[in-house]
Coordinates of C-alpha atoms and ligand atoms in Angstrom, one line a residue:
X912 CA -47.4 84.7 50.5
X913 CA -44.8 82.1 51.2
X914 CA -45.9 79.9 54.2
X915 CA -44.6 76.9 56.3
X916 CA -46.5 73.8 56.1
X917 CA -47.6 72.1 59.2
X918 CA -46.2 68.6 58.4
X919 CA -42.8 69.7 57.2
X920 CA -40.2 67.8 59.1
X921 CA -37.5 70.5 59.6
X922 CA -38.1 73.7 61.8
X923 CA -39.8 76.7 60.3
X924 CA -37.0 79.1 58.7
X925 CA -36.7 82.4 60.5
X926 CA -38.9 85.1 58.9
X927 CA -41.2 82.6 57.0
X928 CA -45.0 82.9 58.3
X929 CA -46.5 79.6 59.6
X930 CA -49.7 78.6 57.5
X931 CA -51.7 78.3 60.5
X932 CA -51.1 77.9 64.4
X933 CA -47.9 75.7 64.8
X934 CA -48.6 72.7 66.8
X935 CA -46.3 70.8 69.0
X936 CA -44.6 67.6 67.6
X937 CA -44.4 64.2 69.1
X938 CA -41.8 62.1 67.4
X939 CA -42.2 58.3 68.2
X940 CA -39.3 56.1 67.3
X941 CA -40.2 52.4 66.5
X942 CA -43.7 51.2 65.4
X943 CA -43.8 48.0 67.4
X944 CA -46.3 47.3 70.0
X945 CA -45.5 50.3 72.3
X946 CA -45.0 52.8 69.5
X947 CA -48.4 52.1 67.8
X948 CA -50.0 52.2 71.2
X949 CA -48.6 55.6 72.0
X950 CA -49.6 56.8 68.5
X951 CA -53.1 55.3 69.0
X952 CA -53.5 57.3 72.5
X953 CA -52.5 60.5 70.7
X954 CA -55.0 60.2 67.9
X955 CA -57.5 62.8 69.0
X956 CA -54.7 64.9 70.7
X957 CA -54.0 68.5 69.3
X958 CA -50.5 67.5 68.3
X959 CA -48.6 66.4 65.3
X960 CA -47.2 62.8 65.7
X961 CA -44.5 61.5 63.5
X962 CA -44.1 57.8 63.8
X963 CA -40.7 56.6 62.4
X964 CA -39.5 53.1 61.6
X965 CA -36.9 51.4 59.5
X966 CA -39.2 48.9 58.3
X967 CA -42.7 49.6 56.4
X968 CA -44.5 47.0 58.5
X969 CA -45.3 46.0 61.9
X970 CA -44.6 42.6 63.0
X971 CA -46.8 40.4 65.3
X972 CA -43.7 38.8 67.0
X973 CA -45.4 36.2 69.1
X974 CA -46.2 34.2 66.0
X975 CA -42.9 34.8 64.2
X976 CA -42.0 30.9 65.0
X977 CA -44.9 30.0 63.0
X978 CA -43.4 31.8 60.0
X979 CA -39.9 30.1 60.7
X980 CA -41.7 26.6 60.9
X981 CA -43.7 27.1 57.6
X982 CA -47.2 27.3 59.3
X983 CA -47.7 30.9 58.2
X984 CA -46.5 33.3 55.8
X985 CA -44.8 36.7 56.4
X986 CA -47.9 38.6 55.4
X987 CA -50.1 36.7 57.7
X988 CA -48.5 38.3 60.8
X989 CA -47.5 41.8 59.4
X990 CA -49.2 45.0 58.9
X991 CA -48.3 48.0 57.0
X992 CA -47.6 51.0 59.4
X993 CA -48.8 53.4 56.8
X994 CA -52.3 52.4 57.2
X995 CA -52.4 54.2 60.4
X996 CA -52.2 57.5 58.4
X997 CA -55.5 56.8 57.0
X998 CA -57.2 56.7 60.6
X999 CA -55.3 59.2 62.4
X1000 CA -55.5 62.6 60.8
X1001 CA -52.6 63.9 63.1
X1002 CA -50.2 61.2 62.1
X1003 CA -47.2 61.0 59.7
X1004 CA -45.4 57.9 59.0
X1005 CA -41.8 58.0 58.0
X1006 CA -39.6 55.3 56.6
X1007 CA -36.0 55.9 58.2
X1008 CA -33.5 54.7 60.6
X1009 CA -32.9 56.8 63.7
X1010 CA -29.3 57.2 64.0
X1011 CA -28.9 60.0 66.5
X1012 CA -30.6 61.9 69.4
X1013 CA -29.6 65.4 70.5
X1014 CA -31.1 66.0 73.9
X1015 CA -30.0 69.7 74.1
X1016 CA -31.4 70.8 70.6
X1017 CA -34.3 68.5 71.0
X1018 CA -33.6 66.9 67.7
X1019 CA -33.2 63.3 66.3
X1020 CA -31.1 62.4 63.3
X1021 CA -32.9 60.0 60.8
X1022 CA -31.7 58.3 57.5
X1023 CA -34.0 57.0 55.0
X1024 CA -32.7 54.3 52.3
X1025 CA -31.0 56.3 49.2
X1026 CA -31.9 59.7 50.5
X1027 CA -29.4 60.3 53.3
X1028 CA -29.9 61.7 56.6
X1029 CA -32.2 64.7 58.1
X1030 CA -32.5 66.4 61.3
X1031 CA -36.2 66.2 62.8
X1032 CA -37.0 68.4 65.7
X1033 CA -39.4 67.4 68.5
X1034 CA -41.2 68.6 71.4
X1035 CA -42.0 65.1 73.0
X1036 CA -39.7 62.0 71.9
X1037 CA -41.1 58.5 72.6
X1038 CA -38.2 55.9 72.2
X1039 CA -39.7 52.5 71.5
X1040 CA -37.1 50.8 69.5
X1041 CA -37.3 47.3 71.2
X1042 CA -34.6 44.7 71.4
X1043 CA -32.3 42.6 68.9
X1044 CA -30.8 39.2 69.6
X1045 CA -27.8 39.1 71.8
X1046 CA -24.8 36.7 71.4
X1047 CA -23.3 37.7 74.8
X1048 CA -20.2 39.2 73.3
X1049 CA -19.9 36.5 70.7
X1050 CA -21.3 38.5 67.4
X1051 CA -19.4 35.7 65.4
X1052 CA -22.0 33.0 66.3
X1053 CA -24.5 35.3 64.2
X1054 CA -23.3 33.9 61.0
X1055 CA -24.1 30.4 61.9
X1056 CA -26.9 30.7 64.4
X1057 CA -29.6 33.1 63.0
X1058 CA -31.9 34.9 65.8
X1059 CA -35.6 35.3 65.5
X1060 CA -36.8 38.8 65.4
X1061 CA -37.8 39.8 61.9
X1062 CA -39.7 38.5 59.1
X1063 CA -36.3 38.2 57.2
X1064 CA -34.9 36.1 60.3
X1065 CA -38.0 33.7 60.2
X1066 CA -37.7 33.2 56.4
X1067 CA -33.9 32.5 56.9
X1068 CA -34.7 29.9 59.5
X1069 CA -37.5 28.5 57.5
X1070 CA -35.1 28.0 54.6
X1071 CA -32.3 26.4 56.8
X1072 CA -34.8 23.9 58.2
X1073 CA -36.4 23.0 55.0
X1074 CA -32.8 22.9 53.3
X1075 CA -31.6 20.7 55.7
X1076 CA -34.1 18.0 54.9
X1077 CA -33.6 18.2 51.2
X1078 CA -29.6 18.1 51.8
X1079 CA -30.1 15.1 53.9
X1080 CA -32.1 13.2 51.3
X1081 CA -29.4 14.1 48.7
X1082 CA -26.1 13.2 50.5
X1083 CA -24.6 9.7 50.4
X1084 CA -22.4 10.4 53.5
X1085 CA -23.9 9.2 56.6
X1086 CA -22.2 11.6 58.9
X1087 CA -23.2 14.6 57.0
X1088 CA -26.9 13.3 56.8
X1089 CA -26.9 13.0 60.5
X1090 CA -25.5 16.4 60.7
X1091 CA -28.1 17.8 58.3
X1092 CA -30.9 16.1 60.5
X1093 CA -29.9 17.5 63.9
X1094 CA -31.2 20.7 65.0
X1095 CA -29.8 22.6 67.9
X1096 CA -31.6 25.6 69.4
X1097 CA -29.9 27.7 72.0
X1098 CA -32.4 29.2 74.7
X1099 CA -35.1 27.4 76.3
X1100 CA -37.2 30.6 77.0
X1101 CA -40.7 30.7 75.4
X1102 CA -39.3 31.4 71.8
X1103 CA -37.1 28.5 71.8
X1104 CA -39.7 26.0 73.4
X1105 CA -42.3 27.2 70.8
X1106 CA -40.0 26.8 68.0
X1107 CA -38.9 23.4 69.3
X1108 CA -42.2 21.9 69.7
X1109 CA -43.4 23.3 66.2
X1110 CA -40.3 21.7 64.6
X1111 CA -41.0 18.4 66.1
X1112 CA -44.5 18.4 64.9
X1113 CA -43.4 19.4 61.4
X1114 CA -41.0 16.5 61.4
X1115 CA -43.3 13.9 62.6
X1116 CA -46.5 14.9 61.0
X1117 CA -45.8 17.5 58.1
X1118 CA -43.0 15.8 56.3
X1119 CA -44.0 12.3 57.0
X1120 CA -44.0 10.2 53.8
X1121 CA -42.5 13.2 51.9
X1122 CA -38.9 11.7 51.5
X1123 CA -38.2 8.3 50.1
X1124 CA -34.6 8.2 51.3
X1125 CA -34.8 9.6 54.8
X1126 CA -37.3 9.6 57.6
X1127 CA -37.8 13.1 58.8
X1128 CA -39.1 11.8 62.1
X1129 CA -35.8 10.4 62.9
X1130 CA -34.3 13.9 62.9
X1131 CA -32.9 15.2 66.3
X1132 CA -33.8 18.4 68.0
X1133 CA -31.6 19.5 70.9
X1134 CA -32.8 22.3 73.3
X1135 CA -29.9 23.8 75.0
X1136 CA -29.9 26.5 77.8
X1137 CA -27.3 27.7 80.4
X1138 CA -30.0 28.0 83.1
X1139 CA -31.4 25.2 85.3
X1140 CA -34.7 24.9 83.6
X1141 CA -36.9 25.7 80.5
X1142 CA -39.2 28.6 80.6
X1143 CA -37.3 30.3 83.6
X1144 CA -40.0 33.1 84.1
X1145 CA -42.7 30.7 84.6
X1146 CA -43.5 28.8 87.9
X1147 CA -41.4 25.6 88.2
X1148 CA -44.2 23.3 87.9
X1149 CA -45.2 24.5 84.6
X1150 CA -41.4 24.1 83.6
X1151 CA -41.4 20.5 84.4
X1152 CA -44.7 20.0 82.5
X1153 CA -43.2 21.5 79.3
X1154 CA -40.2 19.5 79.8
X1155 CA -42.3 16.3 79.9
X1156 CA -44.1 17.6 76.9
X1157 CA -41.2 18.6 75.0
X1158 CA -39.6 15.1 75.5
X1159 CA -42.7 13.4 74.6
X1160 CA -42.6 15.3 71.2
X1161 CA -38.9 14.1 70.6
X1162 CA -37.3 17.2 71.8
X1163 CA -33.8 16.5 73.7
X1164 CA -33.7 19.0 76.5
X1165 CA -30.2 19.9 77.8
X1166 CA -30.4 22.5 80.7
X1167 CA -27.4 23.8 82.8
X1168 CA -25.2 23.5 79.5
X1169 CA -23.3 26.5 78.3
X1170 CA -22.8 26.9 74.7
X1171 CA -19.0 27.6 74.2
X1172 CA -18.7 27.7 70.3
X1173 CA -21.0 27.9 67.2
X1174 CA -19.2 27.4 63.9
X1175 CA -20.2 26.1 60.4
X1176 CA -20.0 22.4 61.9
X1177 CA -22.4 23.0 64.7
X1178 CA -22.0 23.8 68.3
X1179 CA -19.6 22.9 71.2
X1180 CA -21.7 22.8 74.4
X1181 CA -20.6 21.6 77.9
X1182 CA -17.5 20.4 76.4
X1183 CA -18.9 18.3 73.8
X1184 CA -19.3 18.9 70.1
X1185 CA -22.8 18.4 68.6
X1186 CA -22.7 18.2 64.7
X1187 CA -25.5 20.3 63.2
X1188 CA -26.2 22.2 60.2
X1189 CA -29.0 24.1 61.7
X1190 CA -28.2 26.1 64.8
X1191 CA -30.9 28.6 65.9
X1192 CA -30.4 31.4 68.4
X1193 CA -33.3 32.4 70.9
X1194 CA -31.0 32.6 74.0
X1195 CA -30.6 36.5 74.7
X1196 CA -31.5 40.1 73.7
X1197 CA -30.1 43.5 74.1
X1198 CA -31.6 46.9 73.4
X1199 CA -31.3 48.8 70.4
X1200 CA -28.4 51.4 70.4
X1201 CA -30.9 54.2 70.8
X1202 CA -31.5 54.3 74.5
X1203 CA -27.7 54.8 75.2
X1204 CA -27.9 57.9 72.9
X1205 CA -30.2 59.6 75.4
X1206 CA -27.3 60.0 77.9
X1207 CA -29.2 58.2 80.5
X1208 CA -28.4 55.0 82.7
X1209 CA -29.0 51.8 81.0
X1210 CA -29.0 48.3 82.7
X1211 CA -27.0 45.5 81.5
X1212 CA -29.1 44.7 78.4
X1213 CA -28.9 48.4 77.4
X1214 CA -32.2 49.4 78.4
X1215 CA -33.0 52.9 79.4
X1216 CA -33.5 53.4 83.2
X1217 CA -36.8 55.5 83.4
X1218 CA -38.7 57.2 86.4
X1219 CA -42.0 55.9 87.4
X1220 CA -43.8 58.0 84.7
X1221 CA -41.7 56.3 82.0
X1222 CA -39.6 59.6 81.5
X1223 CA -35.9 59.9 81.0
X1224 CA -34.5 61.8 83.9
X1225 CA -32.7 65.0 82.8
X1226 CA -34.1 64.8 79.3
X1227 CA -37.1 67.0 79.2
X1228 CA -40.0 65.6 77.0
X1229 CA -38.1 62.1 76.3
X1230 CA -39.8 59.0 77.4
X1231 CA -38.7 55.2 76.8
X1232 CA -41.4 52.6 76.5
X1233 CA -41.6 48.9 75.5
X1234 CA -38.7 46.6 75.5
X1235 CA -36.3 49.4 75.3
X1236 CA -37.1 50.6 78.8
X1237 CA -36.0 49.1 82.1
X1238 CA -39.2 49.7 84.4
X1239 CA -39.2 48.6 88.0
X1240 CA -42.5 48.0 89.7
X1241 CA -42.9 46.7 93.4
X1242 CA -38.9 46.2 93.2
X1243 CA -39.4 43.7 90.1
X1244 CA -38.6 44.4 86.6
X1245 CA -41.8 44.7 84.2
X1246 CA -41.3 42.0 81.9
X1247 CA -40.3 42.5 77.9
X1248 CA -43.7 41.2 76.8
X1249 CA -46.2 42.7 74.2
X1250 CA -48.9 43.3 76.9
X1251 CA -46.4 45.5 79.0
X1252 CA -45.2 47.4 75.8
X1253 CA -48.8 48.2 74.8
X1254 CA -49.5 49.5 78.4
X1255 CA -46.6 51.7 78.5
X1256 CA -47.0 53.2 74.9
X1257 CA -50.7 53.8 75.8
X1258 CA -49.8 55.3 79.1
X1259 CA -47.1 57.8 77.8
X1260 CA -49.5 58.7 74.8
X1261 CA -52.1 59.6 77.3
X1262 CA -49.7 61.4 79.6
X1263 CA -48.5 63.5 76.7
X1264 CA -52.2 64.3 75.6
X1265 CA -53.0 65.5 79.1
X1266 CA -49.7 67.6 79.3
X1267 CA -50.7 69.2 76.0
X1268 CA -54.0 70.4 77.5
X1269 CA -52.0 71.9 80.5
X1270 CA -53.0 69.2 82.9
X1271 CA -50.3 67.3 85.1
X1272 CA -50.2 63.7 85.3
X1273 CA -49.8 62.6 88.9
X1274 CA -50.4 58.6 88.7
X1275 CA -47.2 56.6 87.8
X1276 CA -47.2 53.9 85.2
X1277 CA -48.7 50.6 86.9
X1278 CA -48.2 47.4 84.8
X1279 CA -51.3 45.0 84.9
X1280 CA -50.4 41.5 84.4
X1281 CA -53.1 39.5 82.2
X1282 CA -51.0 36.5 82.5
X1283 CA -48.4 34.9 80.2
X1284 CA -48.9 31.8 77.9
X1285 CA -46.4 29.7 75.9
X1286 CA -47.5 27.0 73.4
X1287 CA -45.9 23.7 73.0
X1288 CA -47.0 22.1 69.8
X1289 CA -50.4 21.0 68.9
X1290 CA -53.2 21.3 71.4
X1291 CA -51.0 22.3 74.6
X1292 CA -50.1 25.4 76.0
X1293 CA -49.2 26.6 79.4
X1294 CA -50.9 29.9 81.4
X1295 CA -49.5 31.6 84.3
X1296 CA -51.6 34.2 85.9
X1297 CA -51.0 35.1 89.5
X1298 CA -51.6 32.1 91.3
X1299 CA -53.3 30.4 88.4
X1300 CA -51.2 27.7 86.6
X1301 CA -53.0 25.7 83.8
X1302 CA -51.9 23.6 81.0
X1303 CA -53.3 21.5 78.2
X1304 CA -55.8 21.5 75.6
X1305 CA -58.2 24.2 77.0
X1306 CA -55.3 26.4 77.8
X1307 CA -54.3 26.0 74.1
X1308 CA -57.6 27.0 72.7
X1309 CA -57.5 30.0 75.1
X1310 CA -54.0 30.9 73.6
X1311 CA -55.3 30.5 69.9
X1312 CA -58.3 32.7 70.9
X1313 CA -56.3 35.3 72.3
X1314 CA -53.6 35.4 69.6
X1315 CA -56.2 35.7 66.8
X1316 CA -57.9 38.7 68.5
X1317 CA -54.4 40.4 69.1
X1318 CA -53.5 40.2 65.5
X1319 CA -53.1 43.9 64.0
X1320 CA -55.8 43.7 61.4
X1321 CA -58.8 42.0 60.4
X1322 CA -57.2 40.6 57.3
X1323 CA -54.5 39.1 59.6
X1324 CA -57.1 37.4 61.7
X1325 CA -58.8 35.7 58.9
X1326 CA -55.7 34.6 57.2
X1327 CA -54.3 33.1 60.3
X1328 CA -57.5 31.4 61.2
X1329 CA -57.7 29.9 57.7
X1330 CA -54.0 28.7 57.7
X1331 CA -54.6 27.2 61.3
X1332 CA -57.7 25.2 60.4
X1333 CA -56.0 23.8 57.4
X1334 CA -53.0 22.7 59.4
X1335 CA -54.9 21.5 62.4
X1336 CA -57.0 19.2 60.1
X1337 CA -54.5 18.2 57.5
X1338 CA -51.2 18.4 59.3
X1339 CA -49.9 20.3 56.4
X1340 CA -48.0 23.5 56.2
X1341 CA -48.6 26.0 53.5
X1342 CA -45.4 28.0 53.5
X1343 CA -42.7 25.5 52.6
X1344 CA -40.8 27.4 50.4
X1345 CA -37.1 27.9 50.1
X1346 CA -36.7 31.2 48.3
X1347 CA -33.8 31.0 45.7
X1348 CA -32.1 34.1 47.4
X1349 CA -31.6 32.1 50.8
X1350 CA -28.7 30.2 51.1
X1351 CA -28.9 26.8 52.4
X1352 CA -26.2 24.2 53.6
Ligands
FAD1999 C1 -39.8 35.6 68.5 C2 -40.5 36.3 69.7 C3 -41.7 35.8 70.1 C4 -42.4 36.5 71.3 N1 -43.2 36.1 71.8 C5 -44.1 36.6 72.6 C6 -45.3 36.2 73.2 O1 -45.7 35.2 72.9 N2 -45.9 36.9 74.2 C7 -45.5 38.4 74.3 O2 -46.1 39.0 75.2 N3 -44.4 38.8 73.9 C8 -43.7 38.1 73.0 N4 -42.6 38.6 72.5 C9 -42.1 39.8 73.2 C10 -42.9 41.1 72.4 O3 -42.8 40.8 71.0 C11 -42.0 42.3 72.7 O4 -42.0 42.4 74.3 C12 -42.7 43.3 72.1 O5 -42.6 43.3 70.6 C13 -42.0 44.7 72.4 O6 -42.6 45.9 71.8 P1 -41.8 47.1 71.5 O7 -42.7 48.0 70.8 O8 -41.1 47.6 72.7 O9 -40.6 46.6 70.4 P2 -40.8 46.0 68.9 O10 -42.2 45.2 68.7 O11 -39.7 45.0 68.9 O12 -40.6 47.2 67.9 C14 -39.6 47.9 67.9 C15 -39.7 48.8 66.5 O13 -38.5 49.6 66.4 C16 -38.1 49.7 65.2 N5 -36.6 50.2 65.3 C17 -35.6 49.7 66.1 N6 -34.6 50.5 66.0 C18 -34.9 51.5 65.2 C19 -34.3 52.6 64.7 N7 -33.1 52.9 65.0 N8 -34.7 53.6 63.7 C20 -36.3 53.2 63.3 N9 -36.9 52.2 63.7 C21 -36.3 51.3 64.8 C22 -38.2 48.2 64.6 O14 -38.0 48.3 63.1 C23 -39.4 47.8 65.2 O15 -40.6 48.0 64.3 C24 -42.0 37.7 71.6 C25 -40.7 38.3 71.0 C26 -40.2 37.7 70.2 C27 -38.8 38.2 69.3

């Protein structure tokens, strides 16, 4: 007798028997911190979970800047999403890009490379598609100033940085050499600060003595921000300490300066041109287009406004979690950080598991802030947790310990530890490759 398999991704055709009792289906879009946390929370639930991502790997984004500055390799901070299928018997992983959502028919449209699109029905939909770089309406800047969001971005940046030193050592033109040896970073949030400090260490230590014709330590790093201070989400006292630290490392911090143009020659900021062959963008983020497709209100950055249970109003069974959601708590927005994404994903997974058992969840989502950290080069990090503000070497050790533990799998933890120890004691960086496929200059 013909029967319909449980994990088939299309609805059972009329007249065809199910092979067994049909279970409800939760579709999770995005296997970042939030999506994976939701899938984990549903691991023992009596439901089929379909986890869809356009990439086959989960990225530990907090260490992307270390791939961009050649400390780590892409595989050190990424893990195949498919591995979750081994541990979760109710989970199927699908490599596809979600291109549409139809709330009325409770379906999504997903396209896999080379296979075209398909319609996938859901009973519950969890949207956790994160954010992407935003150029504040100037998408033309993207060509000259890559953002840092994916492994590919990190490799592009690494190739640009290493390529600039190579070209500086090759050219006979003094102005061009100066342009190649000037690095401009737009955006002084945690990513910009971490990237600038790591780049400074690379110039002063790793590349020292590597070039006969140039002195890498003489390269200039300019960190620009339109806001009043670096790390605007941290306390002012920490911002001041970080600015001092960056200055000591040789980074020129320019705050209150708006970038007007980014082109092949460099940037124009605050009315002056800064010639630079390497402009990097860590200034802004906007949500992926999926939240807008849910027909709900979104904030200025395109994040979906959700109710206290992270549900989308007027869209039954639909939740938005992680960076893609705009969640308010005590009249303040919940920050777009990994720990918030994990807590939201876990909460929604548990909520769905309870609803499936016929129980109603009465307690709304509450974010528990474990503290925020940013690292500023070797031996120095800052931490803010409630009233507690610390900085220095011990904070840096805590930062290193927390990040090792948070990496997705044991293999990543071992690899990153090994690379960090090597870098710490030798000053060297093991991932200084410019792939032939990357354009430099
Ligand atoms: C450079 C950088 C440094 C950071 N540093 C820190 C830090 O030190 N500490 C901290 O707490 N936070 C940090 N963050 C923020 C943190 O990484 C995010 O808050 C967190 O990743 C959000 O998790 P998420 O699951 O919402 O989204 P993401 O982790 O971004 O995951 C979204 C997933 O959705 C997928 N996706 C998107 N659109 C589609 C689609 N249409 N179809 C299919 N799949 C799709 C993507 O491929 C991705 O896998 C950093 C972020 C960046 C970019």
